Amino acid sequence: MDDDKSQLPAAADTDAGRPHRNFYGRRKGKTLKQSQETYLQEDLDALSPGPVGWDVNPARAPLDLAARFDGKPVWLEIGFGGGEHMVHQAAQNPDIGIIGAEPYINGVAMLLGKIRKAGVENLAVHPGDARDLFDVLPEASIDRAFLLYPDPWPKARHHRRRFVTPEHLAPLARVLKPGAIFRVATDIEDYVRQTLEQVPRHGFTWLAEGPSDWREPWGDWISTRYEQKALREGRTPHYLTFQRDAD
């Protein structure tokens, strides 16, 4: 996800039973191309993981992932940006299903274009807040999760907005299977610090045994546009791998 974000919270939602959740990122950027508008109109509904929104699932009934992905293991990408990594993983792993959550509609449109070009079919897309998706993912249903170049929120007073906080990590831990892998990539050193401090508190073990385990990308990694931006600006990527502990 990009680091150019509005700092205005979304308006409070008054749906009965819905928790109040501030949203601080952008939902839309520059005007979409006509082709991108077409992707959203023609492709997005068919890629739904199931009823996620409070308007269509006020009872917060769990999604039927087995039916949606024909019993395949399911991976989750939180904030997929432009979708490069998500499509790459889907193409390289046709025997798994991948759900991506991304509230930035321009990124969603970019992903849909990449899906069309690659012809991959083992994907589902939630164009919204990952917290709403966590509500309806069954417990211990996800085999792998990715958090790649998340919003850095560099100012100290904004660190509570980062993903690596209890508000996000507790539900993530709930939906991951024991032994599931959680990958985090970031170029922000203080984000690394907070990640290593907070993630183990929520039932994860950092798997690093030496410097190469966080300095070198994973073997199946594809460099994203956000990583390329970090490298151009002289920041060092970090690749952190955690495993969900057995309860």
PDB file of C-alpha atoms in Angstrom:
ATOM      1  CA  MET A   1       0.000   0.000   0.000  1.00  0.00           C
ATOM      2  CA  ASP A   2       1.194   3.499  -0.724  1.00  0.00           C
ATOM      3  CA  ASP A   3       2.324   5.961   1.926  1.00  0.00           C
ATOM      4  CA  ASP A   4       0.465   8.939   0.403  1.00  0.00           C
ATOM      5  CA  LYS A   5      -2.683   8.787   2.497  1.00  0.00           C
ATOM      6  CA  SER A   6      -5.304  11.209   3.694  1.00  0.00           C
ATOM      7  CA  GLN A   7      -5.424  11.544   7.458  1.00  0.00           C
ATOM      8  CA  LEU A   8      -9.148  12.193   7.672  1.00  0.00           C
ATOM      9  CA  PRO A   9     -11.169   9.428   9.336  1.00  0.00           C
ATOM     10  CA  ALA A  10     -14.169   7.987   7.576  1.00  0.00           C
ATOM     11  CA  ALA A  11     -17.563   9.010   8.850  1.00  0.00           C
ATOM     12  CA  ALA A  12     -18.951   6.862  11.638  1.00  0.00           C
ATOM     13  CA  ASP A  13     -21.259   4.074  10.514  1.00  0.00           C
ATOM     14  CA  THR A  14     -24.568   3.818  12.301  1.00  0.00           C
ATOM     15  CA  ASP A  15     -25.574   0.291  11.239  1.00  0.00           C
ATOM     16  CA  ALA A  16     -27.027  -1.547  14.209  1.00  0.00           C
ATOM     17  CA  GLY A  17     -24.406  -3.720  15.882  1.00  0.00           C
ATOM     18  CA  ARG A  18     -21.536  -2.514  13.736  1.00  0.00           C
ATOM     19  CA  PRO A  19     -18.456  -1.488  15.737  1.00  0.00           C
ATOM     20  CA  HIS A  20     -17.112   2.004  15.243  1.00  0.00           C
ATOM     21  CA  ARG A  21     -13.959   1.795  13.128  1.00  0.00           C
ATOM     22  CA  ASN A  22     -12.087   4.853  11.987  1.00  0.00           C
ATOM     23  CA  PHE A  23     -10.561   4.564   8.541  1.00  0.00           C
ATOM     24  CA  TYR A  24      -7.631   6.867   7.808  1.00  0.00           C
ATOM     25  CA  GLY A  25      -6.465   5.858   4.330  1.00  0.00           C
ATOM     26  CA  ARG A  26      -7.543   6.925   0.879  1.00  0.00           C
ATOM     27  CA  ARG A  27     -10.444   5.115  -0.745  1.00  0.00           C
ATOM     28  CA  LYS A  28      -9.970   6.706  -4.161  1.00  0.00           C
ATOM     29  CA  GLY A  29      -7.227   8.619  -5.942  1.00  0.00           C
ATOM     30  CA  LYS A  30      -7.039  10.064  -9.425  1.00  0.00           C
ATOM     31  CA  THR A  31      -9.828   9.524 -11.946  1.00  0.00           C
ATOM     32  CA  LEU A  32      -9.998   5.951 -13.173  1.00  0.00           C
ATOM     33  CA  LYS A  33      -9.422   5.089 -16.814  1.00  0.00           C
ATOM     34  CA  GLN A  34     -12.460   3.918 -18.740  1.00  0.00           C
ATOM     35  CA  SER A  35     -10.947   0.445 -18.961  1.00  0.00           C
ATOM     36  CA  GLN A  36     -10.599   0.354 -15.178  1.00  0.00           C
ATOM     37  CA  GLU A  37     -14.207   1.440 -14.722  1.00  0.00           C
ATOM     38  CA  THR A  38     -15.144  -1.451 -16.992  1.00  0.00           C
ATOM     39  CA  TYR A  39     -13.146  -3.921 -14.923  1.00  0.00           C
ATOM     40  CA  LEU A  40     -14.942  -2.782 -11.777  1.00  0.00           C
ATOM     41  CA  GLN A  41     -18.357  -3.009 -13.408  1.00  0.00           C
ATOM     42  CA  GLU A  42     -17.837  -6.333 -15.152  1.00  0.00           C
ATOM     43  CA  ASP A  43     -15.435  -8.334 -12.968  1.00  0.00           C
ATOM     44  CA  LEU A  44     -15.551  -7.298  -9.321  1.00  0.00           C
ATOM     45  CA  ASP A  45     -18.827  -8.893  -8.217  1.00  0.00           C
ATOM     46  CA  ALA A  46     -17.829 -12.300  -9.575  1.00  0.00           C
ATOM     47  CA  LEU A  47     -14.599 -12.165  -7.556  1.00  0.00           C
ATOM     48  CA  SER A  48     -16.308 -11.626  -4.213  1.00  0.00           C
ATOM     49  CA  PRO A  49     -15.238 -14.036  -1.438  1.00  0.00           C
ATOM     50  CA  GLY A  50     -18.854 -13.975  -0.230  1.00  0.00           C
ATOM     51  CA  PRO A  51     -20.992 -11.603   1.833  1.00  0.00           C
ATOM     52  CA  VAL A  52     -18.563  -9.431   3.801  1.00  0.00           C
ATOM     53  CA  GLY A  53     -20.216  -6.037   4.194  1.00  0.00           C
ATOM     54  CA  TRP A  54     -22.507  -5.243   7.081  1.00  0.00           C
ATOM     55  CA  ASP A  55     -25.240  -4.317   4.613  1.00  0.00           C
ATOM     56  CA  VAL A  56     -25.284  -7.831   3.111  1.00  0.00           C
ATOM     57  CA  ASN A  57     -24.199  -9.822   6.180  1.00  0.00           C
ATOM     58  CA  PRO A  58     -25.389  -8.043   9.333  1.00  0.00           C
ATOM     59  CA  ALA A  59     -25.364 -11.326  11.288  1.00  0.00           C
ATOM     60  CA  ARG A  60     -21.645 -11.731  10.426  1.00  0.00           C
ATOM     61  CA  ALA A  61     -22.155 -15.305   9.269  1.00  0.00           C
ATOM     62  CA  PRO A  62     -18.829 -16.983   8.408  1.00  0.00           C
ATOM     63  CA  LEU A  63     -17.847 -17.242   4.758  1.00  0.00           C
ATOM     64  CA  ASP A  64     -17.928 -20.678   3.143  1.00  0.00           C
ATOM     65  CA  LEU A  65     -14.336 -20.766   1.922  1.00  0.00           C
ATOM     66  CA  ALA A  66     -14.439 -24.463   1.084  1.00  0.00           C
ATOM     67  CA  ALA A  67     -17.227 -23.831  -1.400  1.00  0.00           C
ATOM     68  CA  ARG A  68     -15.666 -20.633  -2.747  1.00  0.00           C
ATOM     69  CA  PHE A  69     -12.285 -22.273  -3.449  1.00  0.00           C
ATOM     70  CA  ASP A  70     -13.290 -25.909  -3.965  1.00  0.00           C
ATOM     71  CA  GLY A  71     -11.591 -27.018  -0.754  1.00  0.00           C
ATOM     72  CA  LYS A  72      -8.194 -25.520  -1.597  1.00  0.00           C
ATOM     73  CA  PRO A  73      -5.972 -24.012   1.118  1.00  0.00           C
ATOM     74  CA  VAL A  74      -6.597 -20.282   1.388  1.00  0.00           C
ATOM     75  CA  TRP A  75      -4.075 -17.447   1.606  1.00  0.00           C
ATOM     76  CA  LEU A  76      -4.790 -13.819   2.481  1.00  0.00           C
ATOM     77  CA  GLU A  77      -3.098 -10.629   1.283  1.00  0.00           C
ATOM     78  CA  ILE A  78      -3.838  -7.567   3.404  1.00  0.00           C
ATOM     79  CA  GLY A  79      -3.594  -4.378   1.367  1.00  0.00           C
ATOM     80  CA  PHE A  80      -2.516  -5.694  -2.033  1.00  0.00           C
ATOM     81  CA  GLY A  81      -1.631  -2.302  -3.523  1.00  0.00           C
ATOM     82  CA  GLY A  82      -1.533  -2.670  -7.297  1.00  0.00           C
ATOM     83  CA  GLY A  83      -1.924  -6.454  -7.155  1.00  0.00           C
ATOM     84  CA  GLU A  84       1.420  -7.545  -8.626  1.00  0.00           C
ATOM     85  CA  HIS A  85       2.282  -9.907  -5.802  1.00  0.00           C
ATOM     86  CA  MET A  86      -1.216 -11.328  -5.476  1.00  0.00           C
ATOM     87  CA  VAL A  87      -1.501 -12.220  -9.166  1.00  0.00           C
ATOM     88  CA  HIS A  88       2.045 -13.617  -9.154  1.00  0.00           C
ATOM     89  CA  GLN A  89       1.241 -15.917  -6.240  1.00  0.00           C
ATOM     90  CA  ALA A  90      -2.051 -17.003  -7.811  1.00  0.00           C
ATOM     91  CA  ALA A  91      -0.307 -17.897 -11.066  1.00  0.00           C
ATOM     92  CA  GLN A  92       2.501 -19.769  -9.298  1.00  0.00           C
ATOM     93  CA  ASN A  93       0.132 -21.620  -6.944  1.00  0.00           C
ATOM     94  CA  PRO A  94      -2.986 -22.748  -8.825  1.00  0.00           C
ATOM     95  CA  ASP A  95      -3.699 -25.290  -6.093  1.00  0.00           C
ATOM     96  CA  ILE A  96      -4.459 -22.592  -3.524  1.00  0.00           C
ATOM     97  CA  GLY A  97      -7.037 -19.793  -3.280  1.00  0.00           C
ATOM     98  CA  ILE A  98      -6.064 -16.220  -2.442  1.00  0.00           C
ATOM     99  CA  ILE A  99      -8.246 -13.499  -0.937  1.00  0.00           C
ATOM    100  CA  GLY A 100      -7.068  -9.918  -1.175  1.00  0.00           C
ATOM    101  CA  ALA A 101      -8.404  -7.016   0.890  1.00  0.00           C
ATOM    102  CA  GLU A 102      -7.793  -3.469  -0.329  1.00  0.00           C
ATOM    103  CA  PRO A 103      -9.959  -0.380   0.317  1.00  0.00           C
ATOM    104  CA  TYR A 104      -8.200   1.808  -2.283  1.00  0.00           C
ATOM    105  CA  ILE A 105     -10.415   1.439  -5.333  1.00  0.00           C
ATOM    106  CA  ASN A 106      -7.676   2.515  -7.777  1.00  0.00           C
ATOM    107  CA  GLY A 107      -5.570  -0.410  -6.544  1.00  0.00           C
ATOM    108  CA  VAL A 108      -8.543  -2.746  -6.919  1.00  0.00           C
ATOM    109  CA  ALA A 109      -9.021  -1.607 -10.514  1.00  0.00           C
ATOM    110  CA  MET A 110      -5.330  -2.173 -11.230  1.00  0.00           C
ATOM    111  CA  LEU A 111      -5.577  -5.683  -9.798  1.00  0.00           C
ATOM    112  CA  LEU A 112      -8.600  -6.508 -11.950  1.00  0.00           C
ATOM    113  CA  GLY A 113      -6.694  -5.503 -15.064  1.00  0.00           C
ATOM    114  CA  LYS A 114      -3.786  -7.754 -14.052  1.00  0.00           C
ATOM    115  CA  ILE A 115      -6.178 -10.646 -13.385  1.00  0.00           C
ATOM    116  CA  ARG A 116      -7.618 -10.307 -16.884  1.00  0.00           C
ATOM    117  CA  LYS A 117      -4.167 -10.230 -18.440  1.00  0.00           C
ATOM    118  CA  ALA A 118      -2.851 -13.202 -16.442  1.00  0.00           C
ATOM    119  CA  GLY A 119      -6.027 -15.282 -16.757  1.00  0.00           C
ATOM    120  CA  VAL A 120      -5.813 -16.498 -13.154  1.00  0.00           C
ATOM    121  CA  GLU A 121      -9.025 -17.757 -11.562  1.00  0.00           C
ATOM    122  CA  ASN A 122      -8.074 -18.727  -7.992  1.00  0.00           C
ATOM    123  CA  LEU A 123      -8.560 -15.236  -6.547  1.00  0.00           C
ATOM    124  CA  ALA A 124     -11.174 -13.384  -4.533  1.00  0.00           C
ATOM    125  CA  VAL A 125     -11.278  -9.668  -3.822  1.00  0.00           C
ATOM    126  CA  HIS A 126     -12.713  -7.685  -0.930  1.00  0.00           C
ATOM    127  CA  PRO A 127     -12.632  -3.984  -1.919  1.00  0.00           C
ATOM    128  CA  GLY A 128     -12.746  -2.713   1.629  1.00  0.00           C
ATOM    129  CA  ASP A 129     -11.374  -2.759   5.156  1.00  0.00           C
ATOM    130  CA  ALA A 130      -9.607  -5.966   6.205  1.00  0.00           C
ATOM    131  CA  ARG A 131     -11.244  -5.682   9.624  1.00  0.00           C
ATOM    132  CA  ASP A 132     -14.667  -6.308   8.078  1.00  0.00           C
ATOM    133  CA  LEU A 133     -13.247  -9.361   6.314  1.00  0.00           C
ATOM    134  CA  PHE A 134     -11.760 -10.671   9.566  1.00  0.00           C
ATOM    135  CA  ASP A 135     -15.259 -10.548  11.077  1.00  0.00           C
ATOM    136  CA  VAL A 136     -16.540 -13.192   8.665  1.00  0.00           C
ATOM    137  CA  LEU A 137     -13.510 -15.385   8.042  1.00  0.00           C
ATOM    138  CA  PRO A 138     -13.924 -18.676   9.927  1.00  0.00           C
ATOM    139  CA  GLU A 139     -11.581 -19.333  12.801  1.00  0.00           C
ATOM    140  CA  ALA A 140      -8.331 -21.081  11.788  1.00  0.00           C
ATOM    141  CA  SER A 141      -9.242 -20.962   8.095  1.00  0.00           C
ATOM    142  CA  ILE A 142      -6.230 -19.214   6.535  1.00  0.00           C
ATOM    143  CA  ASP A 143      -2.974 -21.022   5.716  1.00  0.00           C
ATOM    144  CA  ARG A 144      -0.810 -18.003   4.909  1.00  0.00           C
ATOM    145  CA  ALA A 145      -1.045 -14.220   5.180  1.00  0.00           C
ATOM    146  CA  PHE A 146       0.897 -11.351   3.623  1.00  0.00           C
ATOM    147  CA  LEU A 147       1.357  -7.764   4.799  1.00  0.00           C
ATOM    148  CA  LEU A 148       3.548  -6.117   2.183  1.00  0.00           C
ATOM    149  CA  TYR A 149       4.679  -2.507   2.414  1.00  0.00           C
ATOM    150  CA  PRO A 150       1.767  -1.377   4.584  1.00  0.00           C
ATOM    151  CA  ASP A 151       1.004   2.257   5.305  1.00  0.00           C
ATOM    152  CA  PRO A 152       3.985   3.366   7.427  1.00  0.00           C
ATOM    153  CA  TRP A 153       2.320   6.192   9.389  1.00  0.00           C
ATOM    154  CA  PRO A 154       5.764   7.565  10.289  1.00  0.00           C
ATOM    155  CA  LYS A 155       4.699  10.148  12.883  1.00  0.00           C
ATOM    156  CA  ALA A 156       4.771   8.759  16.424  1.00  0.00           C
ATOM    157  CA  ARG A 157       1.254   9.957  17.179  1.00  0.00           C
ATOM    158  CA  HIS A 158      -0.018   7.938  14.220  1.00  0.00           C
ATOM    159  CA  HIS A 159       1.635   4.615  15.088  1.00  0.00           C
ATOM    160  CA  ARG A 160      -1.664   3.339  16.494  1.00  0.00           C
ATOM    161  CA  ARG A 161      -3.003   3.478  12.930  1.00  0.00           C
ATOM    162  CA  ARG A 162      -0.512   0.892  11.731  1.00  0.00           C
ATOM    163  CA  PHE A 163      -1.679  -2.635  10.982  1.00  0.00           C
ATOM    164  CA  VAL A 164       0.681  -4.140  13.550  1.00  0.00           C
ATOM    165  CA  THR A 165      -1.522  -3.179  16.497  1.00  0.00           C
ATOM    166  CA  PRO A 166      -3.832  -5.333  18.638  1.00  0.00           C
ATOM    167  CA  GLU A 167      -6.929  -4.166  16.738  1.00  0.00           C
ATOM    168  CA  HIS A 168      -5.661  -5.975  13.646  1.00  0.00           C
ATOM    169  CA  LEU A 169      -3.306  -8.639  14.972  1.00  0.00           C
ATOM    170  CA  ALA A 170      -5.791 -10.253  17.348  1.00  0.00           C
ATOM    171  CA  PRO A 171      -8.373 -11.032  14.620  1.00  0.00           C
ATOM    172  CA  LEU A 172      -5.593 -12.024  12.218  1.00  0.00           C
ATOM    173  CA  ALA A 173      -4.327 -14.558  14.740  1.00  0.00           C
ATOM    174  CA  ARG A 174      -7.873 -15.883  15.144  1.00  0.00           C
ATOM    175  CA  VAL A 175      -8.334 -16.638  11.448  1.00  0.00           C
ATOM    176  CA  LEU A 176      -4.876 -18.147  10.850  1.00  0.00           C
ATOM    177  CA  LYS A 177      -4.397 -21.869  11.297  1.00  0.00           C
ATOM    178  CA  PRO A 178      -1.831 -23.056  13.850  1.00  0.00           C
ATOM    179  CA  GLY A 179       1.449 -23.261  11.952  1.00  0.00           C
ATOM    180  CA  ALA A 180       0.314 -20.754   9.318  1.00  0.00           C
ATOM    181  CA  ILE A 181       2.932 -18.385   7.925  1.00  0.00           C
ATOM    182  CA  PHE A 182       2.625 -14.596   8.187  1.00  0.00           C
ATOM    183  CA  ARG A 183       4.974 -12.585   5.966  1.00  0.00           C
ATOM    184  CA  VAL A 184       5.669  -8.890   6.495  1.00  0.00           C
ATOM    185  CA  ALA A 185       7.722  -6.710   4.144  1.00  0.00           C
ATOM    186  CA  THR A 186       8.534  -3.091   4.948  1.00  0.00           C
ATOM    187  CA  ASP A 187      11.233  -0.522   4.263  1.00  0.00           C
ATOM    188  CA  ILE A 188      10.547   1.475   7.431  1.00  0.00           C
ATOM    189  CA  GLU A 189      12.910   0.608  10.293  1.00  0.00           C
ATOM    190  CA  ASP A 190      10.526   1.757  13.014  1.00  0.00           C
ATOM    191  CA  TYR A 191       7.802  -0.389  11.444  1.00  0.00           C
ATOM    192  CA  VAL A 192      10.178  -3.328  11.789  1.00  0.00           C
ATOM    193  CA  ARG A 193      10.635  -2.475  15.456  1.00  0.00           C
ATOM    194  CA  GLN A 194       6.896  -2.308  16.104  1.00  0.00           C
ATOM    195  CA  THR A 195       6.279  -5.494  14.128  1.00  0.00           C
ATOM    196  CA  LEU A 196       8.865  -7.465  16.098  1.00  0.00           C
ATOM    197  CA  GLU A 197       7.457  -6.058  19.319  1.00  0.00           C
ATOM    198  CA  GLN A 198       3.757  -6.600  18.656  1.00  0.00           C
ATOM    199  CA  VAL A 199       3.354  -9.655  16.416  1.00  0.00           C
ATOM    200  CA  PRO A 200       4.881 -12.167  18.890  1.00  0.00           C
ATOM    201  CA  ARG A 201       2.493 -10.860  21.563  1.00  0.00           C
ATOM    202  CA  HIS A 202      -0.401 -12.186  19.519  1.00  0.00           C
ATOM    203  CA  GLY A 203       0.637 -15.792  19.157  1.00  0.00           C
ATOM    204  CA  PHE A 204       3.404 -15.725  16.551  1.00  0.00           C
ATOM    205  CA  THR A 205       7.039 -16.803  16.483  1.00  0.00           C
ATOM    206  CA  TRP A 206       9.615 -14.980  14.371  1.00  0.00           C
ATOM    207  CA  LEU A 207      11.406 -17.607  12.300  1.00  0.00           C
ATOM    208  CA  ALA A 208      14.661 -15.743  11.636  1.00  0.00           C
ATOM    209  CA  GLU A 209      17.844 -17.635  12.510  1.00  0.00           C
ATOM    210  CA  GLY A 210      20.328 -15.268  10.879  1.00  0.00           C
ATOM    211  CA  PRO A 211      20.574 -11.897   9.095  1.00  0.00           C
ATOM    212  CA  SER A 212      19.807 -13.383   5.674  1.00  0.00           C
ATOM    213  CA  ASP A 213      16.380 -14.393   6.960  1.00  0.00           C
ATOM    214  CA  TRP A 214      15.262 -10.772   7.073  1.00  0.00           C
ATOM    215  CA  ARG A 215      17.642  -9.103   4.613  1.00  0.00           C
ATOM    216  CA  GLU A 216      16.891 -11.311   1.612  1.00  0.00           C
ATOM    217  CA  PRO A 217      13.470 -11.693  -0.017  1.00  0.00           C
ATOM    218  CA  TRP A 218      11.589 -14.967  -0.049  1.00  0.00           C
ATOM    219  CA  GLY A 219      12.359 -17.389  -2.851  1.00  0.00           C
ATOM    220  CA  ASP A 220       8.968 -16.831  -4.506  1.00  0.00           C
ATOM    221  CA  TRP A 221       9.061 -13.039  -4.108  1.00  0.00           C
ATOM    222  CA  ILE A 222       8.220 -10.599  -6.883  1.00  0.00           C
ATOM    223  CA  SER A 223       9.333  -7.024  -6.279  1.00  0.00           C
ATOM    224  CA  THR A 224       6.385  -4.622  -6.167  1.00  0.00           C
ATOM    225  CA  ARG A 225       6.197  -1.007  -7.287  1.00  0.00           C
ATOM    226  CA  TYR A 226       6.293   0.073  -3.644  1.00  0.00           C
ATOM    227  CA  GLU A 227       9.524  -1.819  -3.080  1.00  0.00           C
ATOM    228  CA  GLN A 228      11.025  -0.262  -6.189  1.00  0.00           C
ATOM    229  CA  LYS A 229      10.069   3.168  -4.845  1.00  0.00           C
ATOM    230  CA  ALA A 230      11.769   2.365  -1.535  1.00  0.00           C
ATOM    231  CA  LEU A 231      14.947   1.253  -3.282  1.00  0.00           C
ATOM    232  CA  ARG A 232      15.032   4.373  -5.455  1.00  0.00           C
ATOM    233  CA  GLU A 233      14.738   6.511  -2.338  1.00  0.00           C
ATOM    234  CA  GLY A 234      17.521   4.643  -0.540  1.00  0.00           C
ATOM    235  CA  ARG A 235      15.479   2.679   2.007  1.00  0.00           C
ATOM    236  CA  THR A 236      16.294  -0.930   2.866  1.00  0.00           C
ATOM    237  CA  PRO A 237      13.583  -3.589   2.553  1.00  0.00           C
ATOM    238  CA  HIS A 238      13.099  -6.012   5.439  1.00  0.00           C
ATOM    239  CA  TYR A 239      11.429  -9.406   5.031  1.00  0.00           C
ATOM    240  CA  LEU A 240      10.002 -10.833   8.240  1.00  0.00           C
ATOM    241  CA  THR A 241       8.535 -14.325   8.517  1.00  0.00           C
ATOM    242  CA  PHE A 242       6.362 -15.383  11.436  1.00  0.00           C
ATOM    243  CA  GLN A 243       4.573 -18.621  12.235  1.00  0.00           C
ATOM    244  CA  ARG A 244       1.263 -18.828  14.047  1.00  0.00           C
ATOM    245  CA  ASP A 245       1.777 -20.714  17.308  1.00  0.00           C
ATOM    246  CA  ALA A 246      -0.343 -23.693  18.254  1.00  0.00           C
ATOM    247  CA  ASP A 247      -2.857 -22.725  20.913  1.00  0.00           C
TER     248      ASP A 247
END
